[in-house]
């Protein structure tokens, strides 16, 4: 396939960002926020998350401009700034989080079908739901093997199609806006347990991370861009559009139902809210939108998963077998490993008490380390002045953006809590085997002294997390 056929336009790159972000998360916002807070806390939460993620988007934009030679930026930036092992952890964490996100998508598909066929699909982790998920995973697998460009084109079409149900939801709730109901819910519904504003905001933080995942979609696909400048533009355009949709989807239900009713709605909660406002057709309409949206997002994330493993192998941060491409220039071995891991996680949901929210929160936490390292690299680059030779006046601004992004991601770690950080460490420890494998292939030293400390901390965290799981102190 000729190189010219691979290039993605600004519109296609923006669609990759929107397609990655508008997936499962936006359809679950009403009940996740309804469980945690009222409109006042929600506004504060979106102000924090929007500011933090906007700064992160600006870091991605700056890095795309100042370091145009770095492709598949998410983990490559971490390696450039903090060395080989941190680059590996970023790549592995980002890949693992993408795999967990794909598992979440299949659980949501099962949960959506369970609204209409409860005996078969239940909450999305029944035996039937798992079998349907496995069939879907491998159907997508063989479609993607036929070519990245074909899959990217399908993603563009799906992205346009799935925004329509969200817009209908927003317009319907604006039409039926009840100011008195909104006022009753504003500081937290009278029918909800009393908790502090800080606790309300904290309890929304992981869902805001989840719905912003994909903000780096254009950066990951930078090697396919027609123009490097389009990578940064697509990131900002996608961010602004999707943020507006998410804030509206979160706040408008408070003007339609009591907070306790919103909190109790079955996932996908957008369907239940619209059903309460306009009748049963609303639930059917949104559910169809969920299925189209989630399948489209799953396609985007399957592409991103394989691309991250492929790029890491090309830069010798993963075993070289994952750098292999088939005749259609698809990283086939990376795709096989990704979908085997996704399948195993899907099967494991059968034993989870709340597979839906557990997978959502785990996906969010695994994304935080790559984001933190990208923000940290943004700080280092601006401090050193690398890439700013012709634009020195931008250094102070970009350093400010990067520092805010660093503080935001650290705050997200604190909001997530120790449980999820330890569970991520449990997965990172065996993942380091891939790092050992790659370093042995190249006959390179495993760790620098600083990297050895990082590995030791990761190992201790993993052992503590494994002990917690075995003793029941930590429950998935």
Tab-separated table of C-alpha atoms in Angstrom:
chain	number	residue	atom	x	y	z
A	1	UNK	CA	0.000	0.000	0.000
A	2	UNK	CA	1.494	3.313	-1.040
A	3	UNK	CA	2.494	5.775	1.644
A	4	UNK	CA	0.332	8.496	0.103
A	5	UNK	CA	-2.761	6.382	0.719
A	6	UNK	CA	-2.032	6.226	4.438
A	7	UNK	CA	-2.170	9.939	5.200
A	8	UNK	CA	-5.003	11.221	7.412
A	9	UNK	CA	-6.529	14.685	6.971
A	10	UNK	CA	-7.304	17.142	9.778
A	11	UNK	CA	-10.944	16.008	9.646
A	12	UNK	CA	-9.956	12.335	9.928
A	13	UNK	CA	-7.559	13.055	12.806
A	14	UNK	CA	-10.244	15.085	14.627
A	15	UNK	CA	-12.663	12.201	14.054
A	16	UNK	CA	-10.067	9.874	15.646
A	17	UNK	CA	-10.023	12.112	18.747
A	18	UNK	CA	-13.827	12.446	18.906
A	19	UNK	CA	-14.277	8.771	18.059
A	20	UNK	CA	-11.906	7.772	20.853
A	21	UNK	CA	-13.480	10.118	23.439
A	22	UNK	CA	-17.197	9.766	22.623
A	23	UNK	CA	-17.402	6.092	23.392
A	24	UNK	CA	-18.956	4.438	26.388
A	25	UNK	CA	-18.297	7.040	29.053
A	26	UNK	CA	-20.619	9.806	27.908
A	27	UNK	CA	-23.650	7.487	27.973
A	28	UNK	CA	-23.014	6.675	31.645
A	29	UNK	CA	-22.479	10.203	32.949
A	30	UNK	CA	-25.983	10.900	34.363
A	31	UNK	CA	-26.062	8.114	36.966
A	32	UNK	CA	-22.337	8.244	37.847
A	33	UNK	CA	-22.676	11.961	38.618
A	34	UNK	CA	-26.143	11.495	40.139
A	35	UNK	CA	-24.719	8.965	42.591
A	36	UNK	CA	-21.900	11.318	43.583
A	37	UNK	CA	-23.098	14.923	43.527
A	38	UNK	CA	-25.602	17.609	42.566
A	39	UNK	CA	-25.193	20.232	39.818
A	40	UNK	CA	-22.973	22.495	41.955
A	41	UNK	CA	-20.440	19.734	42.616
A	42	UNK	CA	-20.707	18.642	38.979
A	43	UNK	CA	-19.841	22.132	37.744
A	44	UNK	CA	-16.783	22.222	40.029
A	45	UNK	CA	-15.736	18.734	38.893
A	46	UNK	CA	-15.974	19.658	35.214
A	47	UNK	CA	-14.095	22.910	35.859
A	48	UNK	CA	-11.232	20.932	37.442
A	49	UNK	CA	-11.274	18.133	34.868
A	50	UNK	CA	-11.771	20.470	31.917
A	51	UNK	CA	-8.915	22.732	32.995
A	52	UNK	CA	-6.579	19.818	33.698
A	53	UNK	CA	-7.351	18.005	30.478
A	54	UNK	CA	-7.218	21.220	28.436
A	55	UNK	CA	-3.716	21.824	29.790
A	56	UNK	CA	-2.821	18.234	28.900
A	57	UNK	CA	-4.220	18.765	25.398
A	58	UNK	CA	-2.062	21.881	25.071
A	59	UNK	CA	0.976	19.838	26.165
A	60	UNK	CA	0.229	17.274	23.443
A	61	UNK	CA	-0.153	20.140	20.953
A	62	UNK	CA	3.146	21.759	21.997
A	63	UNK	CA	5.037	18.464	21.890
A	64	UNK	CA	3.657	17.677	18.415
A	65	UNK	CA	5.030	21.037	17.231
A	66	UNK	CA	8.339	21.101	19.120
A	67	UNK	CA	9.243	17.432	18.689
A	68	UNK	CA	7.829	16.501	15.260
A	69	UNK	CA	10.358	13.666	14.975
A	70	UNK	CA	8.734	11.719	17.844
A	71	UNK	CA	5.956	9.471	16.522
A	72	UNK	CA	3.233	7.678	18.529
A	73	UNK	CA	3.832	10.263	21.193
A	74	UNK	CA	2.213	8.924	24.354
A	75	UNK	CA	5.013	6.579	25.423
A	76	UNK	CA	7.745	8.022	23.199
A	77	UNK	CA	7.603	11.308	25.113
A	78	UNK	CA	8.020	9.442	28.418
A	79	UNK	CA	11.087	7.627	27.068
A	80	UNK	CA	12.627	10.835	25.710
A	81	UNK	CA	12.162	12.587	29.048
A	82	UNK	CA	12.697	9.891	31.668
A	83	UNK	CA	14.575	6.964	30.168
A	84	UNK	CA	13.908	3.477	28.824
A	85	UNK	CA	12.082	1.840	31.741
A	86	UNK	CA	9.710	4.761	32.290
A	87	UNK	CA	9.074	4.749	28.546
A	88	UNK	CA	8.261	1.057	28.767
A	89	UNK	CA	5.939	1.538	31.777
A	90	UNK	CA	4.162	4.329	29.913
A	91	UNK	CA	3.747	2.186	26.793
A	92	UNK	CA	2.660	-0.881	28.762
A	93	UNK	CA	0.328	1.142	31.004
A	94	UNK	CA	-1.262	2.910	28.060
A	95	UNK	CA	-1.672	-0.371	26.183
A	96	UNK	CA	-3.055	-2.128	29.264
A	97	UNK	CA	-5.497	0.710	29.973
A	98	UNK	CA	-6.663	0.542	26.371
A	99	UNK	CA	-7.236	-3.206	26.743
A	100	UNK	CA	-9.250	-2.658	29.949
A	101	UNK	CA	-11.238	0.065	28.196
A	102	UNK	CA	-12.085	-2.371	25.429
A	103	UNK	CA	-13.294	-4.858	28.039
A	104	UNK	CA	-15.474	-2.128	29.518
A	105	UNK	CA	-17.002	-1.492	26.093
A	106	UNK	CA	-18.111	-5.118	25.803
A	107	UNK	CA	-19.543	-5.079	29.349
A	108	UNK	CA	-21.540	-1.967	28.401
A	109	UNK	CA	-22.810	-3.621	25.223
A	110	UNK	CA	-24.004	-6.556	27.333
A	111	UNK	CA	-25.583	-4.208	29.882
A	112	UNK	CA	-27.382	-2.311	27.093
A	113	UNK	CA	-28.750	-5.518	25.594
A	114	UNK	CA	-29.668	-6.606	29.136
A	115	UNK	CA	-32.169	-3.732	29.266
A	116	UNK	CA	-34.202	-5.577	26.611
A	117	UNK	CA	-33.120	-9.188	27.236
A	118	UNK	CA	-32.418	-9.340	30.990
A	119	UNK	CA	-32.565	-13.146	31.242
A	120	UNK	CA	-29.747	-13.534	28.722
A	121	UNK	CA	-27.444	-10.552	29.190
A	122	UNK	CA	-28.085	-9.389	32.775
A	123	UNK	CA	-25.642	-6.654	33.809
A	124	UNK	CA	-23.233	-7.408	30.968
A	125	UNK	CA	-21.136	-10.090	32.693
A	126	UNK	CA	-23.406	-13.133	32.217
A	127	UNK	CA	-22.212	-16.209	30.325
A	128	UNK	CA	-24.261	-15.196	27.247
A	129	UNK	CA	-22.867	-11.655	27.318
A	130	UNK	CA	-19.315	-13.008	27.542
A	131	UNK	CA	-19.816	-15.362	24.557
A	132	UNK	CA	-21.294	-12.525	22.448
A	133	UNK	CA	-18.366	-10.293	23.477
A	134	UNK	CA	-15.791	-12.890	22.436
A	135	UNK	CA	-17.457	-13.296	19.028
A	136	UNK	CA	-17.394	-9.505	18.593
A	137	UNK	CA	-13.755	-9.154	19.662
A	138	UNK	CA	-12.536	-11.622	17.072
A	139	UNK	CA	-14.835	-10.346	14.308
A	140	UNK	CA	-13.256	-6.884	14.756
A	141	UNK	CA	-9.827	-8.489	14.950
A	142	UNK	CA	-10.064	-10.030	11.489
A	143	UNK	CA	-11.603	-6.865	10.015
A	144	UNK	CA	-8.709	-4.723	11.299
A	145	UNK	CA	-6.196	-7.222	9.888
A	146	UNK	CA	-7.493	-6.204	6.449
A	147	UNK	CA	-6.079	-2.701	6.806
A	148	UNK	CA	-5.717	0.369	9.082
A	149	UNK	CA	-7.004	2.799	6.467
A	150	UNK	CA	-10.223	0.865	5.928
A	151	UNK	CA	-10.805	0.751	9.683
A	152	UNK	CA	-10.011	4.471	10.096
A	153	UNK	CA	-12.525	5.303	7.358
A	154	UNK	CA	-15.219	3.269	9.128
A	155	UNK	CA	-14.383	5.092	12.359
A	156	UNK	CA	-14.941	8.473	10.674
A	157	UNK	CA	-18.404	7.408	9.477
A	158	UNK	CA	-19.354	5.968	12.883
A	159	UNK	CA	-18.172	9.125	14.680
A	160	UNK	CA	-20.592	11.271	12.688
A	161	UNK	CA	-23.459	8.799	13.163
A	162	UNK	CA	-23.177	8.361	16.922
A	163	UNK	CA	-23.268	12.060	17.850
A	164	UNK	CA	-26.897	12.276	16.672
A	165	UNK	CA	-28.504	10.416	19.652
A	166	UNK	CA	-26.477	12.561	22.073
A	167	UNK	CA	-27.722	15.751	20.427
A	168	UNK	CA	-31.330	14.470	20.506
A	169	UNK	CA	-30.915	13.727	24.244
A	170	UNK	CA	-29.595	17.239	24.899
A	171	UNK	CA	-32.329	18.961	22.867
A	172	UNK	CA	-35.101	16.910	24.499
A	173	UNK	CA	-33.889	17.747	28.014
A	174	UNK	CA	-33.524	21.437	27.153
A	175	UNK	CA	-37.143	21.390	25.912
A	176	UNK	CA	-38.393	19.745	29.154
A	177	UNK	CA	-36.082	21.765	31.453
A	178	UNK	CA	-37.670	22.123	34.926
A	179	UNK	CA	-36.017	24.951	36.839
A	180	UNK	CA	-37.638	24.007	40.179
A	181	UNK	CA	-36.285	20.446	39.929
A	182	UNK	CA	-32.834	21.744	39.020
A	183	UNK	CA	-32.867	24.050	42.059
A	184	UNK	CA	-33.885	21.197	44.395
A	185	UNK	CA	-30.927	19.135	43.173
A	186	UNK	CA	-28.420	21.984	42.972
A	187	UNK	CA	-26.394	21.439	46.172
A	188	UNK	CA	-27.116	17.703	46.313
A	189	UNK	CA	-30.625	16.288	46.384
A	190	UNK	CA	-32.569	16.332	49.645
A	191	UNK	CA	-33.261	12.618	49.085
A	192	UNK	CA	-29.549	11.712	48.977
A	193	UNK	CA	-27.117	10.858	51.824
A	194	UNK	CA	-25.382	13.955	53.202
A	195	UNK	CA	-21.687	14.310	52.273
A	196	UNK	CA	-19.249	17.170	51.945
A	197	UNK	CA	-18.700	19.062	48.719
A	198	UNK	CA	-15.098	17.815	48.631
A	199	UNK	CA	-16.314	14.205	48.836
A	200	UNK	CA	-18.912	14.856	46.134
A	201	UNK	CA	-16.320	16.237	43.727
A	202	UNK	CA	-13.754	13.535	44.544
A	203	UNK	CA	-16.286	10.790	43.767
A	204	UNK	CA	-16.705	12.094	40.211
A	205	UNK	CA	-13.028	12.342	39.342
A	206	UNK	CA	-12.376	8.886	37.855
A	207	UNK	CA	-15.358	9.077	35.516
A	208	UNK	CA	-14.079	12.429	34.205
A	209	UNK	CA	-10.705	10.842	33.475
A	210	UNK	CA	-12.425	7.979	31.646
A	211	UNK	CA	-14.540	10.186	29.400
A	212	UNK	CA	-11.497	12.265	28.432
A	213	UNK	CA	-9.452	9.217	27.437
A	214	UNK	CA	-8.696	9.482	23.736
A	215	UNK	CA	-7.642	13.106	23.875
A	216	UNK	CA	-4.288	11.863	22.579
A	217	UNK	CA	-5.855	9.926	19.673
A	218	UNK	CA	-4.366	12.226	17.035
A	219	UNK	CA	-0.957	12.151	18.738
A	220	UNK	CA	-0.858	8.342	18.638
A	221	UNK	CA	-1.572	8.460	14.900
A	222	UNK	CA	0.863	11.282	14.167
A	223	UNK	CA	2.849	9.182	11.680
A	224	UNK	CA	-0.272	8.977	9.474
A	225	UNK	CA	-0.951	12.757	9.449
A	226	UNK	CA	-0.802	14.694	6.168
A	227	UNK	CA	0.614	17.672	8.105
A	228	UNK	CA	2.234	17.561	11.543
A	229	UNK	CA	0.471	20.782	12.537
A	230	UNK	CA	-2.875	18.990	12.089
A	231	UNK	CA	-2.087	16.744	15.094
A	232	UNK	CA	-2.269	19.623	17.595
A	233	UNK	CA	-5.259	21.247	15.884
A	234	UNK	CA	-7.225	17.972	15.873
A	235	UNK	CA	-6.504	17.483	19.593
A	236	UNK	CA	-7.881	20.919	20.558
A	237	UNK	CA	-10.880	20.751	18.192
A	238	UNK	CA	-11.874	17.325	19.493
A	239	UNK	CA	-11.412	18.380	23.119
A	240	UNK	CA	-13.583	21.520	22.902
A	241	UNK	CA	-16.441	19.813	21.065
A	242	UNK	CA	-16.592	16.744	23.268
A	243	UNK	CA	-16.309	18.730	26.539
A	244	UNK	CA	-19.382	20.758	25.603
A	245	UNK	CA	-21.367	17.584	24.964
A	246	UNK	CA	-20.287	15.962	28.243
A	247	UNK	CA	-21.137	18.958	30.442
A	248	UNK	CA	-24.606	19.187	28.874
A	249	UNK	CA	-25.251	15.452	29.279
A	250	UNK	CA	-24.226	15.672	32.958
A	251	UNK	CA	-26.179	18.781	34.025
A	252	UNK	CA	-29.462	18.564	32.092
A	253	UNK	CA	-30.816	15.400	33.816
A	254	UNK	CA	-30.845	17.318	37.137
A	255	UNK	CA	-33.617	19.477	35.619
A	256	UNK	CA	-35.726	16.422	34.739
A	257	UNK	CA	-35.566	13.998	37.696
A	258	UNK	CA	-34.762	13.947	41.436
A	259	UNK	CA	-31.100	13.138	42.056
A	260	UNK	CA	-31.958	9.804	43.693
A	261	UNK	CA	-33.876	8.764	40.563
A	262	UNK	CA	-30.934	9.671	38.342
A	263	UNK	CA	-28.568	7.694	40.595
A	264	UNK	CA	-30.809	4.616	40.420
A	265	UNK	CA	-31.105	4.464	36.613
A	266	UNK	CA	-29.689	1.303	35.012
A	267	UNK	CA	-26.648	1.742	32.762
A	268	UNK	CA	-26.441	3.123	30.139
A	269	UNK	CA	-28.118	5.800	32.230
A	270	UNK	CA	-28.652	8.269	29.371
A	271	UNK	CA	-31.215	5.793	27.986
A	272	UNK	CA	-33.078	5.575	31.299
A	273	UNK	CA	-33.175	9.347	31.745
A	274	UNK	CA	-34.550	9.959	28.249
A	275	UNK	CA	-37.091	7.170	28.769
A	276	UNK	CA	-38.343	8.928	31.924
A	277	UNK	CA	-38.732	12.189	29.980
A	278	UNK	CA	-40.167	11.107	26.599
A	279	UNK	CA	-41.230	7.475	27.001
A	280	UNK	CA	-39.911	4.045	25.989
A	281	UNK	CA	-38.823	5.108	22.488
A	282	UNK	CA	-36.170	7.283	24.141
A	283	UNK	CA	-34.514	4.255	25.752
A	284	UNK	CA	-34.562	2.335	22.466
A	285	UNK	CA	-33.152	5.288	20.523
A	286	UNK	CA	-30.296	5.917	22.966
A	287	UNK	CA	-29.542	2.189	23.270
A	288	UNK	CA	-29.076	1.944	19.510
A	289	UNK	CA	-26.801	5.001	19.742
A	290	UNK	CA	-24.831	3.307	22.543
A	291	UNK	CA	-24.263	0.185	20.456
A	292	UNK	CA	-23.103	2.192	17.404
A	293	UNK	CA	-20.975	4.499	19.538
A	294	UNK	CA	-19.325	1.799	21.593
A	295	UNK	CA	-18.542	-0.385	18.587
A	296	UNK	CA	-17.007	2.659	16.865
A	297	UNK	CA	-14.958	3.547	19.941
A	298	UNK	CA	-13.908	-0.081	20.288
A	299	UNK	CA	-12.606	0.025	16.723
A	300	UNK	CA	-10.632	3.214	17.448
A	301	UNK	CA	-9.134	1.772	20.640
A	302	UNK	CA	-8.253	-1.563	19.013
A	303	UNK	CA	-6.292	0.423	16.438
A	304	UNK	CA	-4.611	2.496	19.166
A	305	UNK	CA	-3.735	-0.609	21.229
A	306	UNK	CA	-2.005	-2.303	18.313
A	307	UNK	CA	-0.312	0.934	17.217
A	308	UNK	CA	1.191	1.529	20.691
A	309	UNK	CA	2.653	-2.002	20.909
A	310	UNK	CA	3.910	-1.753	17.316
A	311	UNK	CA	5.563	1.641	17.841
A	312	UNK	CA	7.123	0.490	21.139
A	313	UNK	CA	8.570	-2.554	19.392
A	314	UNK	CA	9.883	-0.397	16.509
A	315	UNK	CA	11.733	1.769	19.030
A	316	UNK	CA	13.018	-1.387	20.786
A	317	UNK	CA	10.990	-0.825	23.971
A	318	UNK	CA	9.011	-4.025	23.394
A	319	UNK	CA	10.076	-7.395	21.922
A	320	UNK	CA	10.742	-7.072	18.184
A	321	UNK	CA	8.096	-9.671	17.283
A	322	UNK	CA	5.450	-6.965	17.861
A	323	UNK	CA	6.996	-4.814	15.126
A	324	UNK	CA	5.904	-7.317	12.483
A	325	UNK	CA	3.315	-6.186	9.929
A	326	UNK	CA	1.149	-8.240	7.600
A	327	UNK	CA	0.660	-7.623	3.855
A	328	UNK	CA	-1.860	-4.857	4.674
A	329	UNK	CA	0.701	-3.049	6.867
A	330	UNK	CA	-1.258	-3.890	10.032
A	331	UNK	CA	0.818	-4.770	13.161
A	332	UNK	CA	-0.625	-8.270	13.277
A	333	UNK	CA	1.296	-9.734	16.249
A	334	UNK	CA	0.506	-6.674	18.367
A	335	UNK	CA	-3.169	-7.044	17.457
A	336	UNK	CA	-3.166	-10.761	18.319
A	337	UNK	CA	-1.662	-10.150	21.788
A	338	UNK	CA	-4.081	-7.269	22.417
A	339	UNK	CA	-7.175	-9.294	21.624
A	340	UNK	CA	-5.992	-12.368	23.535
A	341	UNK	CA	-5.544	-10.166	26.643
A	342	UNK	CA	-8.908	-8.434	26.087
A	343	UNK	CA	-10.590	-11.853	25.757
A	344	UNK	CA	-9.062	-13.070	29.043
A	345	UNK	CA	-10.212	-9.936	30.872
A	346	UNK	CA	-13.726	-10.298	29.396
A	347	UNK	CA	-13.908	-13.885	30.682
A	348	UNK	CA	-12.737	-12.678	34.134
A	349	UNK	CA	-15.728	-10.312	34.436
A	350	UNK	CA	-17.895	-13.371	35.123
A	351	UNK	CA	-16.481	-13.404	38.680
A	352	UNK	CA	-16.526	-9.636	39.297
A	353	UNK	CA	-19.076	-8.122	41.701
A	354	UNK	CA	-19.427	-4.935	39.640
A	355	UNK	CA	-17.579	-5.476	36.368
A	356	UNK	CA	-19.047	-2.300	34.881
A	357	UNK	CA	-17.631	0.284	37.297
A	358	UNK	CA	-14.513	-1.730	38.168
A	359	UNK	CA	-13.331	-1.854	34.562
A	360	UNK	CA	-14.174	1.839	34.089
A	361	UNK	CA	-12.123	2.900	37.120
A	362	UNK	CA	-9.175	0.600	36.314
A	363	UNK	CA	-9.041	2.002	32.770
A	364	UNK	CA	-8.903	5.535	34.170
A	365	UNK	CA	-6.087	4.834	36.627
A	366	UNK	CA	-3.858	3.006	34.118
A	367	UNK	CA	-4.015	6.077	31.844
A	368	UNK	CA	-2.754	8.415	34.574
A	369	UNK	CA	0.925	7.341	34.561
A	370	UNK	CA	1.358	7.906	30.783
A	371	UNK	CA	-0.402	11.276	31.100
A	372	UNK	CA	1.787	12.288	34.055
A	373	UNK	CA	4.968	11.434	32.160
A	374	UNK	CA	3.825	13.342	29.057
A	375	UNK	CA	3.107	16.411	31.209
A	376	UNK	CA	6.486	16.007	32.935
A	377	UNK	CA	8.253	15.864	29.576
A	378	UNK	CA	6.439	19.054	28.579
A	379	UNK	CA	7.937	20.746	31.647
A	380	UNK	CA	11.448	19.466	30.870
A	381	UNK	CA	11.282	20.545	27.228
A	382	UNK	CA	10.105	24.073	28.030
A	383	UNK	CA	12.725	24.464	30.792
A	384	UNK	CA	15.529	23.366	28.454
A	385	UNK	CA	14.218	25.393	25.514
A	386	UNK	CA	14.451	22.416	23.124
A	387	UNK	CA	12.421	23.136	19.993
A	388	UNK	CA	11.873	26.761	21.052
A	389	UNK	CA	14.825	28.227	19.142
A	390	UNK	CA	12.540	30.173	16.781
A	391	UNK	CA	9.696	30.741	19.306
A	392	UNK	CA	11.353	31.526	22.664
A	393	UNK	CA	8.346	33.621	23.734
A	394	UNK	CA	6.250	30.407	23.978
A	395	UNK	CA	8.457	28.750	26.594
A	396	UNK	CA	6.885	30.358	29.680
A	397	UNK	CA	3.342	29.697	28.483
A	398	UNK	CA	4.012	26.056	27.608
A	399	UNK	CA	5.833	25.454	30.893
A	400	UNK	CA	2.810	26.812	32.789
A	401	UNK	CA	0.452	24.539	30.852
A	402	UNK	CA	2.663	21.532	31.545
A	403	UNK	CA	2.979	22.247	35.291
A	404	UNK	CA	-0.803	22.533	35.650
A	405	UNK	CA	-1.152	19.199	33.807
A	406	UNK	CA	1.368	17.606	36.214
A	407	UNK	CA	-0.528	18.855	39.284
A	408	UNK	CA	-3.839	17.710	37.783
A	409	UNK	CA	-2.664	14.134	37.104
A	410	UNK	CA	-1.163	13.865	40.615
A	411	UNK	CA	-4.509	15.061	42.013
A	412	UNK	CA	-6.241	12.339	39.959
A	413	UNK	CA	-3.990	9.680	41.505
A	414	UNK	CA	-4.971	10.930	44.978
A	415	UNK	CA	-8.667	10.960	44.050
A	416	UNK	CA	-8.446	7.395	42.686
A	417	UNK	CA	-7.271	6.051	46.016
A	418	UNK	CA	-4.642	3.495	47.026
A	419	UNK	CA	-6.709	0.452	45.980
A	420	UNK	CA	-6.567	1.189	42.264
A	421	UNK	CA	-2.931	2.291	42.325
A	422	UNK	CA	-1.966	-1.053	43.928
A	423	UNK	CA	-4.063	-3.035	41.448
A	424	UNK	CA	-2.299	-1.302	38.554
A	425	UNK	CA	1.053	-2.211	40.148
A	426	UNK	CA	-0.126	-5.863	40.284
A	427	UNK	CA	-0.467	-5.768	36.491
A	428	UNK	CA	2.752	-3.803	35.885
A	429	UNK	CA	5.004	-6.325	37.654
A	430	UNK	CA	4.404	-9.305	35.298
A	431	UNK	CA	4.296	-6.842	32.374
A	432	UNK	CA	7.938	-5.990	33.083
A	433	UNK	CA	8.787	-9.444	31.667
A	434	UNK	CA	8.267	-7.881	28.218
A	435	UNK	CA	10.855	-5.233	29.134
A	436	UNK	CA	13.358	-7.907	30.211
A	437	UNK	CA	12.699	-9.734	26.932
A	438	UNK	CA	13.289	-6.606	24.811
A	439	UNK	CA	16.481	-5.634	26.671
A	440	UNK	CA	17.925	-9.174	26.356
A	441	UNK	CA	17.239	-9.143	22.600
A	442	UNK	CA	19.397	-6.032	22.317
A	443	UNK	CA	21.986	-7.215	24.887
A	444	UNK	CA	21.469	-4.030	26.877
A	445	UNK	CA	21.693	-3.328	30.619
A	446	UNK	CA	18.311	-3.865	32.268
A	447	UNK	CA	18.176	-0.851	34.581
A	448	UNK	CA	20.054	2.292	35.455
A	449	UNK	CA	20.308	2.883	39.240
A	450	UNK	CA	17.322	5.264	39.138
A	451	UNK	CA	15.269	2.787	37.086
A	452	UNK	CA	16.080	0.022	39.546
A	453	UNK	CA	14.506	2.136	42.308
A	454	UNK	CA	11.393	2.645	40.170
A	455	UNK	CA	11.177	-1.117	39.544
A	456	UNK	CA	11.615	-1.855	43.265
A	457	UNK	CA	8.746	0.516	44.160
A	458	UNK	CA	6.567	-1.057	41.450
A	459	UNK	CA	7.419	-4.563	42.709
A	460	UNK	CA	6.581	-3.665	46.336
A	461	UNK	CA	3.286	-2.098	45.231
A	462	UNK	CA	2.455	-5.183	43.177
A	463	UNK	CA	3.204	-7.539	46.071
A	464	UNK	CA	1.079	-5.462	48.465
A	465	UNK	CA	-1.743	-5.410	45.920
A	466	UNK	CA	-1.517	-9.171	45.327
A	467	UNK	CA	-1.601	-9.784	49.094
A	468	UNK	CA	-4.679	-7.561	49.368
A	469	UNK	CA	-6.452	-9.537	46.625
A	470	UNK	CA	-5.562	-12.917	48.141
A	471	UNK	CA	-6.706	-11.941	51.636
A	472	UNK	CA	-9.858	-10.147	50.479
A	473	UNK	CA	-8.725	-6.741	51.781
A	474	UNK	CA	-8.936	-5.545	48.151
A	475	UNK	CA	-11.974	-6.655	46.153
A	476	UNK	CA	-12.416	-6.150	42.383
